[in-house]
Amino acid sequence: MTAPALLERVRARLALQPGVPTRAGVAALVREESAGLLGDADVLAAVRDAVDELAGAGPLEPLLRLPGVTDVLVNGPDQVWIERGRGLELTEVRFQDDDAVRRLAVRLAASAGRRLDDAAPWVDAGLRDGTRLHAVLPPVSGSGTCLSLRVLRRCSLSLEDLVGLGALPGEVFDLLRTLVARRLAFLVTGGTGSGKTTLLSALLGQADPADRLVICEDAAELAPAHPHAVRLLSRPPNVEGVGAITLRDLVRQALRMRPDRLVVGEVRGAEVTELLAALNTGHDGGCGTLHANRPGEVPARLEALGMAAGLERAAVHSQAAAALAVVVHLRRTPAGRRVDELGVVRSAAGHVTVEAGWRANGGPCPAADRLRRLLDSGP
């Protein structure tokens, strides 16, 4: 039996079964269809190929398995790119046509319980293995079906590992350890792919083993080396558009779970209001990540998120001033990702600013003395 014929037989049987094909289900059908016809090695190869094609990411599956790959981006049938820390690389993977890309995108969306068609021409969802799927169909996408897959990499590096990778230059290793030990509330900021989640996970591993960490995330990325970490995960709406569980919902629930440290994997919406309120009510050592190009832009980002959630501008600034102490900013450089600056959150005339307390390049640090006092005294 040839591989294409076997694949078609399995596909035909799957068409008669209800629900979305699973990897285990596809593998079982391949073994049934090939029983006595193929050797052990050929069966294993057929199972892998069929699972990739019918329950995985098809021709993109080998790219997702490559070490270090964080993103697989499809801009059309003949443009498949990957990111593995050295900038985007064009691969040799090709699709037969745009319809093949669309079929893959629709199948992946269905496996996540989401709808992708002309009436709902884009989707943002998490797949079963944690991979983040985003797809856009024409005519919204003018260059054909666009498909983006962000690979879930559980962040388990320690601070010592990051020192070895050059991510913690100078004295920042000791400063960050003291930041966690003093139970100061902080945000880890930076651009996409700058290593925010990796650093936050390493910092949480420095927390007192007696602390109870309650972590709220969209996808299970944080994996701190800590004996008492409780994880809450959000959930998108189903195909009927109901059943969503947001980060804001999770933060509210986390506050009822006796957290010693409240952690929000990525602050990007209305959950900022609950987080700031929690950090103002005795939950020392809370933290999270936030997209920002520079530490000085953090107040504006918090203001935008808070006001979108219904807080007044003055309330956002007063809450942020009382809740946050330090901003840890990362930057991608040609040599790799590194901590670039530690900023101190200050308030003057009701307006929050972030001033540099330490810089990797040795530049001016107007809040250096204040940072030292914070780290010496704690919250």
mmCIF file of C-alpha atoms in Angstrom:
data_model
loop_
_atom_site.group_PDB
_atom_site.id
_atom_site.type_symbol
_atom_site.label_atom_id
_atom_site.label_comp_id
_atom_site.label_asym_id
_atom_site.label_seq_id
_atom_site.Cartn_x
_atom_site.Cartn_y
_atom_site.Cartn_z
ATOM 1 C CA MET A 1 0.000 0.000 0.000
ATOM 2 C CA THR A 2 1.503 3.352 -1.023
ATOM 3 C CA ALA A 3 1.656 6.241 1.393
ATOM 4 C CA PRO A 4 -0.868 8.391 -0.584
ATOM 5 C CA ALA A 5 -3.316 5.463 -0.791
ATOM 6 C CA LEU A 6 -3.001 4.800 2.943
ATOM 7 C CA LEU A 7 -3.538 8.471 3.679
ATOM 8 C CA GLU A 8 -6.690 8.577 1.551
ATOM 9 C CA ARG A 9 -8.105 5.474 3.261
ATOM 10 C CA VAL A 10 -7.540 7.036 6.678
ATOM 11 C CA ARG A 11 -8.999 10.344 5.486
ATOM 12 C CA ALA A 12 -12.118 8.565 4.221
ATOM 13 C CA ARG A 13 -12.641 6.831 7.564
ATOM 14 C CA LEU A 14 -12.132 10.081 9.463
ATOM 15 C CA ALA A 15 -14.829 11.718 7.323
ATOM 16 C CA LEU A 16 -17.357 9.231 8.728
ATOM 17 C CA GLN A 17 -16.450 9.975 12.339
ATOM 18 C CA PRO A 18 -17.921 12.883 14.338
ATOM 19 C CA GLY A 19 -15.738 15.571 15.846
ATOM 20 C CA VAL A 20 -12.272 16.868 15.100
ATOM 21 C CA PRO A 21 -9.568 14.242 14.402
ATOM 22 C CA THR A 22 -7.129 13.694 17.250
ATOM 23 C CA ARG A 23 -3.532 12.562 16.978
ATOM 24 C CA ALA A 24 -4.300 9.369 18.876
ATOM 25 C CA GLY A 25 -7.310 8.640 16.680
ATOM 26 C CA VAL A 26 -5.372 9.136 13.447
ATOM 27 C CA ALA A 27 -2.518 6.959 14.686
ATOM 28 C CA ALA A 28 -4.945 4.144 15.581
ATOM 29 C CA LEU A 29 -6.556 4.236 12.125
ATOM 30 C CA VAL A 30 -3.170 4.144 10.390
ATOM 31 C CA ARG A 31 -2.188 1.059 12.367
ATOM 32 C CA GLU A 32 -5.482 -0.640 11.496
ATOM 33 C CA GLU A 33 -5.233 0.169 7.783
ATOM 34 C CA SER A 34 -1.588 -0.872 7.509
ATOM 35 C CA ALA A 35 -1.774 -4.030 9.625
ATOM 36 C CA GLY A 36 0.190 -6.813 7.939
ATOM 37 C CA LEU A 37 1.065 -4.621 4.956
ATOM 38 C CA LEU A 38 3.958 -2.564 6.311
ATOM 39 C CA GLY A 39 6.958 -3.238 8.496
ATOM 40 C CA ASP A 40 7.357 -1.656 11.913
ATOM 41 C CA ALA A 41 9.580 1.182 10.655
ATOM 42 C CA ASP A 42 7.215 1.915 7.769
ATOM 43 C CA VAL A 43 4.209 1.932 10.117
ATOM 44 C CA LEU A 44 5.909 4.443 12.418
ATOM 45 C CA ALA A 45 6.757 6.668 9.437
ATOM 46 C CA ALA A 46 3.188 6.377 8.120
ATOM 47 C CA VAL A 47 1.746 7.254 11.533
ATOM 48 C CA ARG A 48 3.951 10.340 11.775
ATOM 49 C CA ASP A 49 3.087 11.524 8.268
ATOM 50 C CA ALA A 50 -0.642 10.909 8.688
ATOM 51 C CA VAL A 51 -0.796 12.603 12.096
ATOM 52 C CA ASP A 52 1.040 15.635 10.694
ATOM 53 C CA GLU A 53 -1.271 15.835 7.706
ATOM 54 C CA LEU A 54 -4.630 15.048 9.311
ATOM 55 C CA ALA A 55 -4.306 16.173 12.946
ATOM 56 C CA GLY A 56 -1.169 18.323 13.010
ATOM 57 C CA ALA A 57 0.125 21.324 11.126
ATOM 58 C CA GLY A 58 0.736 19.501 7.842
ATOM 59 C CA PRO A 59 3.875 20.673 6.018
ATOM 60 C CA LEU A 60 4.552 23.127 8.844
ATOM 61 C CA GLU A 61 4.923 20.374 11.440
ATOM 62 C CA PRO A 62 8.655 19.732 10.778
ATOM 63 C CA LEU A 63 9.317 23.456 11.195
ATOM 64 C CA LEU A 64 7.531 23.501 14.552
ATOM 65 C CA ARG A 65 9.810 20.692 15.727
ATOM 66 C CA LEU A 66 13.037 22.538 14.903
ATOM 67 C CA PRO A 67 15.017 23.488 18.033
ATOM 68 C CA GLY A 68 14.668 27.147 18.962
ATOM 69 C CA VAL A 69 11.788 27.969 16.592
ATOM 70 C CA THR A 70 9.374 30.405 18.207
ATOM 71 C CA ASP A 71 7.247 31.448 15.200
ATOM 72 C CA VAL A 72 6.158 29.944 11.891
ATOM 73 C CA LEU A 73 4.641 32.509 9.522
ATOM 74 C CA VAL A 74 2.850 31.781 6.250
ATOM 75 C CA ASN A 75 2.334 34.784 3.963
ATOM 76 C CA GLY A 76 1.068 32.717 1.048
ATOM 77 C CA PRO A 77 1.662 29.314 -0.555
ATOM 78 C CA ASP A 78 5.269 30.106 -1.495
ATOM 79 C CA GLN A 79 6.338 32.201 1.525
ATOM 80 C CA VAL A 80 6.856 30.294 4.767
ATOM 81 C CA TRP A 81 9.119 31.950 7.325
ATOM 82 C CA ILE A 82 10.466 30.931 10.727
ATOM 83 C CA GLU A 83 11.933 32.829 13.670
ATOM 84 C CA ARG A 84 14.505 31.196 15.936
ATOM 85 C CA GLY A 85 16.269 34.139 17.510
ATOM 86 C CA ARG A 86 18.297 35.273 14.490
ATOM 87 C CA GLY A 87 15.642 37.195 12.616
ATOM 88 C CA LEU A 88 13.108 35.851 10.131
ATOM 89 C CA GLU A 89 14.327 33.109 7.772
ATOM 90 C CA LEU A 90 12.595 32.080 4.533
ATOM 91 C CA THR A 91 12.209 28.282 4.393
ATOM 92 C CA GLU A 92 11.916 25.898 1.466
ATOM 93 C CA VAL A 93 8.441 24.721 2.529
ATOM 94 C CA ARG A 94 5.792 25.366 -0.097
ATOM 95 C CA PHE A 95 2.037 24.762 -0.386
ATOM 96 C CA GLN A 96 0.367 23.647 -3.603
ATOM 97 C CA ASP A 97 -1.804 26.780 -3.694
ATOM 98 C CA ASP A 98 -3.615 29.238 -1.431
ATOM 99 C CA ASP A 99 -6.519 26.816 -1.046
ATOM 100 C CA ALA A 100 -4.116 24.394 0.657
ATOM 101 C CA VAL A 101 -3.082 27.098 3.136
ATOM 102 C CA ARG A 102 -6.730 27.941 3.767
ATOM 103 C CA ARG A 103 -7.678 24.298 4.367
ATOM 104 C CA LEU A 104 -4.896 23.964 6.932
ATOM 105 C CA ALA A 105 -5.912 27.190 8.689
ATOM 106 C CA VAL A 106 -9.580 26.159 8.823
ATOM 107 C CA ARG A 107 -8.696 22.695 10.174
ATOM 108 C CA LEU A 108 -6.399 24.109 12.870
ATOM 109 C CA ALA A 109 -9.083 26.596 13.891
ATOM 110 C CA ALA A 110 -11.667 23.789 14.106
ATOM 111 C CA SER A 111 -9.317 21.734 16.292
ATOM 112 C CA ALA A 112 -9.305 24.667 18.724
ATOM 113 C CA GLY A 113 -13.099 24.838 18.661
ATOM 114 C CA ARG A 114 -13.127 28.041 16.616
ATOM 115 C CA ARG A 115 -14.750 29.086 13.374
ATOM 116 C CA LEU A 116 -12.832 30.371 10.333
ATOM 117 C CA ASP A 117 -14.754 31.149 7.139
ATOM 118 C CA ASP A 118 -15.962 34.071 5.028
ATOM 119 C CA ALA A 119 -18.302 35.204 7.794
ATOM 120 C CA ALA A 120 -15.518 35.030 10.429
ATOM 121 C CA PRO A 121 -12.389 35.730 8.352
ATOM 122 C CA TRP A 122 -9.868 35.757 11.194
ATOM 123 C CA VAL A 123 -9.170 33.686 14.268
ATOM 124 C CA ASP A 124 -6.902 33.897 17.309
ATOM 125 C CA ALA A 125 -6.841 30.709 19.364
ATOM 126 C CA GLY A 126 -4.687 28.297 21.328
ATOM 127 C CA LEU A 127 -4.172 24.779 19.970
ATOM 128 C CA ARG A 128 -4.172 21.689 22.180
ATOM 129 C CA ASP A 129 -0.381 21.656 22.539
ATOM 130 C CA GLY A 130 -0.336 25.340 23.533
ATOM 131 C CA THR A 131 0.739 26.675 20.130
ATOM 132 C CA ARG A 132 -0.894 30.035 19.427
ATOM 133 C CA LEU A 133 -2.786 30.185 16.133
ATOM 134 C CA HIS A 134 -3.667 33.330 14.233
ATOM 135 C CA ALA A 135 -5.083 33.252 10.716
ATOM 136 C CA VAL A 136 -6.619 35.779 8.329
ATOM 137 C CA LEU A 137 -8.501 34.889 5.134
ATOM 138 C CA PRO A 138 -8.877 36.906 1.919
ATOM 139 C CA PRO A 139 -10.144 39.469 1.111
ATOM 140 C CA VAL A 140 -9.223 40.822 4.550
ATOM 141 C CA SER A 141 -5.743 39.542 3.806
ATOM 142 C CA GLY A 142 -4.906 40.987 0.423
ATOM 143 C CA SER A 143 -1.971 38.632 -0.213
ATOM 144 C CA GLY A 144 -3.805 35.350 0.331
ATOM 145 C CA THR A 145 -4.366 33.349 3.493
ATOM 146 C CA CYS A 146 -1.997 34.420 6.266
ATOM 147 C CA LEU A 147 -1.205 31.931 9.004
ATOM 148 C CA SER A 148 0.876 32.563 12.126
ATOM 149 C CA LEU A 149 1.867 29.915 14.657
ATOM 150 C CA ARG A 150 3.655 30.898 17.876
ATOM 151 C CA VAL A 151 5.303 27.914 19.521
ATOM 152 C CA LEU A 152 4.811 27.443 23.239
ATOM 153 C CA ARG A 153 8.197 27.164 24.936
ATOM 154 C CA ARG A 154 7.873 26.553 28.654
ATOM 155 C CA CYS A 155 10.250 29.017 30.294
ATOM 156 C CA SER A 156 12.399 27.067 32.741
ATOM 157 C CA LEU A 157 15.740 28.900 32.667
ATOM 158 C CA SER A 158 17.170 30.089 35.973
ATOM 159 C CA LEU A 159 18.784 33.453 36.643
ATOM 160 C CA GLU A 160 22.130 31.680 36.598
ATOM 161 C CA ASP A 161 21.322 30.291 33.133
ATOM 162 C CA LEU A 162 20.486 33.807 31.932
ATOM 163 C CA VAL A 163 23.810 35.089 33.268
ATOM 164 C CA GLY A 164 25.556 32.446 31.158
ATOM 165 C CA LEU A 165 23.607 33.603 28.099
ATOM 166 C CA GLY A 166 24.676 37.215 28.656
ATOM 167 C CA ALA A 167 21.132 38.382 29.435
ATOM 168 C CA LEU A 168 22.026 39.867 32.842
ATOM 169 C CA PRO A 169 24.989 42.218 32.362
ATOM 170 C CA GLY A 170 26.937 43.862 35.153
ATOM 171 C CA GLU A 171 25.399 43.961 38.616
ATOM 172 C CA VAL A 172 21.806 43.448 37.487
ATOM 173 C CA PHE A 173 21.852 39.797 38.622
ATOM 174 C CA ASP A 174 22.236 40.859 42.255
ATOM 175 C CA LEU A 175 19.793 43.735 41.838
ATOM 176 C CA LEU A 176 17.079 41.429 40.498
ATOM 177 C CA ARG A 177 17.574 38.873 43.261
ATOM 178 C CA THR A 178 17.197 41.637 45.824
ATOM 179 C CA LEU A 179 14.120 42.963 44.006
ATOM 180 C CA VAL A 180 12.364 39.618 44.480
ATOM 181 C CA ALA A 181 13.630 39.086 48.031
ATOM 182 C CA ARG A 182 12.337 42.523 49.115
ATOM 183 C CA ARG A 183 8.875 41.648 47.732
ATOM 184 C CA LEU A 184 8.691 44.742 45.550
ATOM 185 C CA ALA A 185 5.967 44.817 42.883
ATOM 186 C CA PHE A 186 7.387 45.031 39.372
ATOM 187 C CA LEU A 187 6.642 44.742 35.669
ATOM 188 C CA VAL A 188 8.901 43.089 33.107
ATOM 189 C CA THR A 189 8.647 45.087 29.884
ATOM 190 C CA GLY A 190 10.033 44.954 26.365
ATOM 191 C CA GLY A 191 9.075 44.322 22.768
ATOM 192 C CA THR A 192 7.798 41.091 21.229
ATOM 193 C CA GLY A 193 10.335 38.286 21.577
ATOM 194 C CA SER A 194 12.585 40.209 23.959
ATOM 195 C CA GLY A 195 12.465 37.469 26.618
ATOM 196 C CA LYS A 196 9.956 38.936 29.078
ATOM 197 C CA THR A 197 8.313 35.625 29.970
ATOM 198 C CA THR A 198 11.657 33.828 30.282
ATOM 199 C CA LEU A 199 12.981 36.416 32.712
ATOM 200 C CA LEU A 200 9.760 36.567 34.739
ATOM 201 C CA SER A 201 9.778 32.788 35.136
ATOM 202 C CA ALA A 202 13.384 32.891 36.343
ATOM 203 C CA LEU A 203 12.582 35.676 38.814
ATOM 204 C CA LEU A 204 9.620 33.737 40.230
ATOM 205 C CA GLY A 205 11.987 30.867 40.865
ATOM 206 C CA GLN A 206 13.797 33.178 43.308
ATOM 207 C CA ALA A 207 10.681 33.719 45.440
ATOM 208 C CA ASP A 208 10.573 32.357 48.972
ATOM 209 C CA PRO A 209 9.639 28.640 48.804
ATOM 210 C CA ALA A 210 6.986 29.337 51.452
ATOM 211 C CA ASP A 211 5.195 31.772 49.122
ATOM 212 C CA ARG A 212 2.064 30.679 47.269
ATOM 213 C CA LEU A 213 2.239 31.902 43.664
ATOM 214 C CA VAL A 214 -1.050 32.225 41.768
ATOM 215 C CA ILE A 215 -0.314 32.685 38.061
ATOM 216 C CA CYS A 216 -2.896 33.943 35.544
ATOM 217 C CA GLU A 217 -2.076 33.338 31.862
ATOM 218 C CA ASP A 218 -3.594 32.986 28.422
ATOM 219 C CA ALA A 219 -1.255 30.057 27.686
ATOM 220 C CA ALA A 220 0.840 27.988 30.082
ATOM 221 C CA GLU A 221 4.232 29.574 29.432
ATOM 222 C CA LEU A 222 5.581 30.383 32.888
ATOM 223 C CA ALA A 223 7.264 27.408 34.535
ATOM 224 C CA PRO A 224 9.022 28.741 37.631
ATOM 225 C CA ALA A 225 11.248 26.433 39.642
ATOM 226 C CA HIS A 226 9.073 26.920 42.701
ATOM 227 C CA PRO A 227 7.350 24.339 44.938
ATOM 228 C CA HIS A 228 4.008 26.161 45.270
ATOM 229 C CA ALA A 229 2.776 27.625 41.991
ATOM 230 C CA VAL A 230 -0.932 27.502 41.072
ATOM 231 C CA ARG A 231 -1.858 28.197 37.450
ATOM 232 C CA LEU A 232 -5.097 29.643 36.086
ATOM 233 C CA LEU A 233 -5.645 29.716 32.308
ATOM 234 C CA SER A 234 -8.042 31.844 30.282
ATOM 235 C CA ARG A 235 -10.376 30.351 27.681
ATOM 236 C CA PRO A 236 -11.629 31.808 24.380
ATOM 237 C CA PRO A 237 -15.311 31.722 23.411
ATOM 238 C CA ASN A 238 -16.604 28.623 21.637
ATOM 239 C CA VAL A 239 -18.002 28.525 18.122
ATOM 240 C CA GLU A 240 -21.259 30.025 19.419
ATOM 241 C CA GLY A 241 -19.317 32.955 20.859
ATOM 242 C CA VAL A 242 -19.971 32.082 24.511
ATOM 243 C CA GLY A 243 -18.050 30.511 27.365
ATOM 244 C CA ALA A 244 -15.061 32.869 27.355
ATOM 245 C CA ILE A 245 -12.957 33.210 30.518
ATOM 246 C CA THR A 246 -10.770 36.310 30.464
ATOM 247 C CA LEU A 247 -7.624 37.248 32.344
ATOM 248 C CA ARG A 248 -9.749 39.758 34.232
ATOM 249 C CA ASP A 249 -11.945 36.876 35.435
ATOM 250 C CA LEU A 250 -8.854 34.938 36.481
ATOM 251 C CA VAL A 251 -7.359 37.810 38.466
ATOM 252 C CA ARG A 252 -10.619 38.155 40.385
ATOM 253 C CA GLN A 253 -10.609 34.450 41.197
ATOM 254 C CA ALA A 254 -6.925 34.480 42.111
ATOM 255 C CA LEU A 255 -7.572 37.071 44.801
ATOM 256 C CA ARG A 256 -9.852 34.550 46.544
ATOM 257 C CA MET A 257 -7.152 31.862 46.516
ATOM 258 C CA ARG A 258 -4.881 33.343 49.192
ATOM 259 C CA PRO A 259 -1.979 34.337 46.935
ATOM 260 C CA ASP A 260 1.291 35.476 48.478
ATOM 261 C CA ARG A 261 2.304 36.695 45.039
ATOM 262 C CA LEU A 262 -0.179 37.450 42.261
ATOM 263 C CA VAL A 263 1.292 37.005 38.783
ATOM 264 C CA VAL A 264 -0.264 38.031 35.457
ATOM 265 C CA GLY A 265 1.633 36.475 32.572
ATOM 266 C CA GLU A 266 0.895 39.389 30.252
ATOM 267 C CA VAL A 267 -0.980 42.562 31.173
ATOM 268 C CA ARG A 268 -2.722 43.643 28.000
ATOM 269 C CA GLY A 269 -6.343 44.463 28.801
ATOM 270 C CA ALA A 270 -8.957 45.185 31.438
ATOM 271 C CA GLU A 271 -7.210 42.893 33.934
ATOM 272 C CA VAL A 272 -4.878 45.825 34.671
ATOM 273 C CA THR A 273 -7.585 47.312 36.909
ATOM 274 C CA GLU A 274 -7.831 44.211 39.111
ATOM 275 C CA LEU A 275 -4.055 43.800 39.205
ATOM 276 C CA LEU A 276 -3.414 47.383 40.307
ATOM 277 C CA ALA A 277 -6.187 47.148 42.881
ATOM 278 C CA ALA A 278 -4.760 43.885 44.242
ATOM 279 C CA LEU A 279 -1.269 45.320 44.560
ATOM 280 C CA ASN A 280 -2.767 48.175 46.561
ATOM 281 C CA THR A 281 -4.413 45.857 49.080
ATOM 282 C CA GLY A 282 -1.531 44.065 50.724
ATOM 283 C CA HIS A 283 -0.413 41.672 47.949
ATOM 284 C CA ASP A 284 3.303 42.504 47.955
ATOM 285 C CA GLY A 285 5.606 41.073 45.329
ATOM 286 C CA GLY A 286 3.016 40.958 42.539
ATOM 287 C CA CYS A 287 4.328 41.087 38.990
ATOM 288 C CA GLY A 288 3.608 40.576 35.312
ATOM 289 C CA THR A 289 4.810 41.427 31.824
ATOM 290 C CA LEU A 290 3.800 44.342 29.618
ATOM 291 C CA HIS A 291 4.633 45.242 26.022
ATOM 292 C CA ALA A 292 6.485 48.570 25.907
ATOM 293 C CA ASN A 293 9.265 49.951 23.721
ATOM 294 C CA ARG A 294 10.890 51.897 26.557
ATOM 295 C CA PRO A 295 10.416 52.099 30.338
ATOM 296 C CA GLY A 296 9.283 55.708 30.027
ATOM 297 C CA GLU A 297 6.298 54.558 27.953
ATOM 298 C CA VAL A 298 4.943 52.249 30.674
ATOM 299 C CA PRO A 299 2.706 54.917 32.312
ATOM 300 C CA ALA A 300 1.085 55.691 28.967
ATOM 301 C CA ARG A 301 0.472 51.980 28.325
ATOM 302 C CA LEU A 302 -1.109 51.519 31.758
ATOM 303 C CA GLU A 303 -3.182 54.648 31.227
ATOM 304 C CA ALA A 304 -4.498 53.397 27.897
ATOM 305 C CA LEU A 305 -5.365 49.958 29.288
ATOM 306 C CA GLY A 306 -6.953 51.359 32.453
ATOM 307 C CA MET A 307 -9.049 53.959 30.688
ATOM 308 C CA ALA A 308 -10.257 51.352 28.176
ATOM 309 C CA ALA A 309 -11.426 49.319 31.170
ATOM 310 C CA GLY A 310 -13.368 52.244 32.611
ATOM 311 C CA LEU A 311 -10.889 53.834 35.039
ATOM 312 C CA GLU A 312 -10.349 57.562 34.975
ATOM 313 C CA ARG A 313 -6.892 58.802 34.063
ATOM 314 C CA ALA A 314 -6.207 60.148 37.548
ATOM 315 C CA ALA A 315 -7.245 56.834 39.089
ATOM 316 C CA VAL A 316 -4.877 54.861 36.855
ATOM 317 C CA HIS A 317 -1.928 57.037 37.824
ATOM 318 C CA SER A 318 -2.717 57.046 41.538
ATOM 319 C CA GLN A 319 -3.175 53.266 41.579
ATOM 320 C CA ALA A 320 -0.002 52.647 39.579
ATOM 321 C CA ALA A 321 2.006 54.948 41.837
ATOM 322 C CA ALA A 322 0.909 53.058 44.932
ATOM 323 C CA ALA A 323 1.078 49.575 43.392
ATOM 324 C CA LEU A 324 4.302 49.418 41.368
ATOM 325 C CA ALA A 325 7.899 50.003 42.389
ATOM 326 C CA VAL A 326 10.191 48.899 39.559
ATOM 327 C CA VAL A 327 10.135 48.293 35.803
ATOM 328 C CA VAL A 328 12.579 45.696 34.446
ATOM 329 C CA HIS A 329 13.091 46.414 30.751
ATOM 330 C CA LEU A 330 14.560 44.006 28.191
ATOM 331 C CA ARG A 331 15.840 44.697 24.710
ATOM 332 C CA ARG A 332 16.828 42.564 21.749
ATOM 333 C CA THR A 333 20.339 43.315 20.504
ATOM 334 C CA PRO A 334 22.429 41.751 17.712
ATOM 335 C CA ALA A 335 24.192 39.780 20.466
ATOM 336 C CA GLY A 336 20.926 38.509 21.960
ATOM 337 C CA ARG A 337 18.312 39.464 24.540
ATOM 338 C CA ARG A 338 19.369 41.280 27.700
ATOM 339 C CA VAL A 339 18.107 43.379 30.597
ATOM 340 C CA ASP A 340 18.664 46.928 29.400
ATOM 341 C CA GLU A 341 17.322 49.078 32.222
ATOM 342 C CA LEU A 342 15.766 49.074 35.685
ATOM 343 C CA GLY A 343 13.296 51.920 36.046
ATOM 344 C CA VAL A 344 11.866 53.346 39.250
ATOM 345 C CA VAL A 345 8.170 54.264 39.309
ATOM 346 C CA ARG A 346 7.670 57.772 40.705
ATOM 347 C CA SER A 347 4.691 60.071 41.115
ATOM 348 C CA ALA A 348 4.678 63.870 40.920
ATOM 349 C CA ALA A 349 1.611 66.103 40.805
ATOM 350 C CA GLY A 350 -0.621 63.065 40.351
ATOM 351 C CA HIS A 351 1.247 61.786 37.294
ATOM 352 C CA VAL A 352 3.373 58.616 37.213
ATOM 353 C CA THR A 353 6.755 58.543 35.512
ATOM 354 C CA VAL A 354 9.483 55.911 35.236
ATOM 355 C CA GLU A 355 13.057 57.105 35.772
ATOM 356 C CA ALA A 356 16.200 55.086 35.114
ATOM 357 C CA GLY A 357 17.798 53.612 38.223
ATOM 358 C CA TRP A 358 20.264 51.346 36.404
ATOM 359 C CA ARG A 359 21.317 51.059 32.768
ATOM 360 C CA ALA A 360 23.326 48.340 31.061
ATOM 361 C CA ASN A 361 25.224 50.909 28.982
ATOM 362 C CA GLY A 362 26.197 52.954 32.026
ATOM 363 C CA GLY A 363 24.125 55.947 30.925
ATOM 364 C CA PRO A 364 22.687 58.571 33.262
ATOM 365 C CA CYS A 365 20.468 57.185 36.031
ATOM 366 C CA PRO A 366 18.617 60.004 37.831
ATOM 367 C CA ALA A 367 16.811 57.492 40.095
ATOM 368 C CA ALA A 368 19.871 55.430 41.046
ATOM 369 C CA ASP A 369 19.779 56.508 44.697
ATOM 370 C CA ARG A 370 16.036 55.874 44.948
ATOM 371 C CA LEU A 371 16.473 52.389 43.472
ATOM 372 C CA ARG A 372 19.142 51.605 46.068
ATOM 373 C CA ARG A 373 16.882 52.794 48.873
ATOM 374 C CA LEU A 374 14.007 50.663 47.580
ATOM 375 C CA LEU A 375 16.177 47.570 47.403
ATOM 376 C CA ASP A 376 17.601 48.239 50.852
ATOM 377 C CA SER A 377 14.255 48.741 52.570
ATOM 378 C CA GLY A 378 11.669 46.780 50.559
ATOM 379 C CA PRO A 379 7.958 47.689 50.259
#
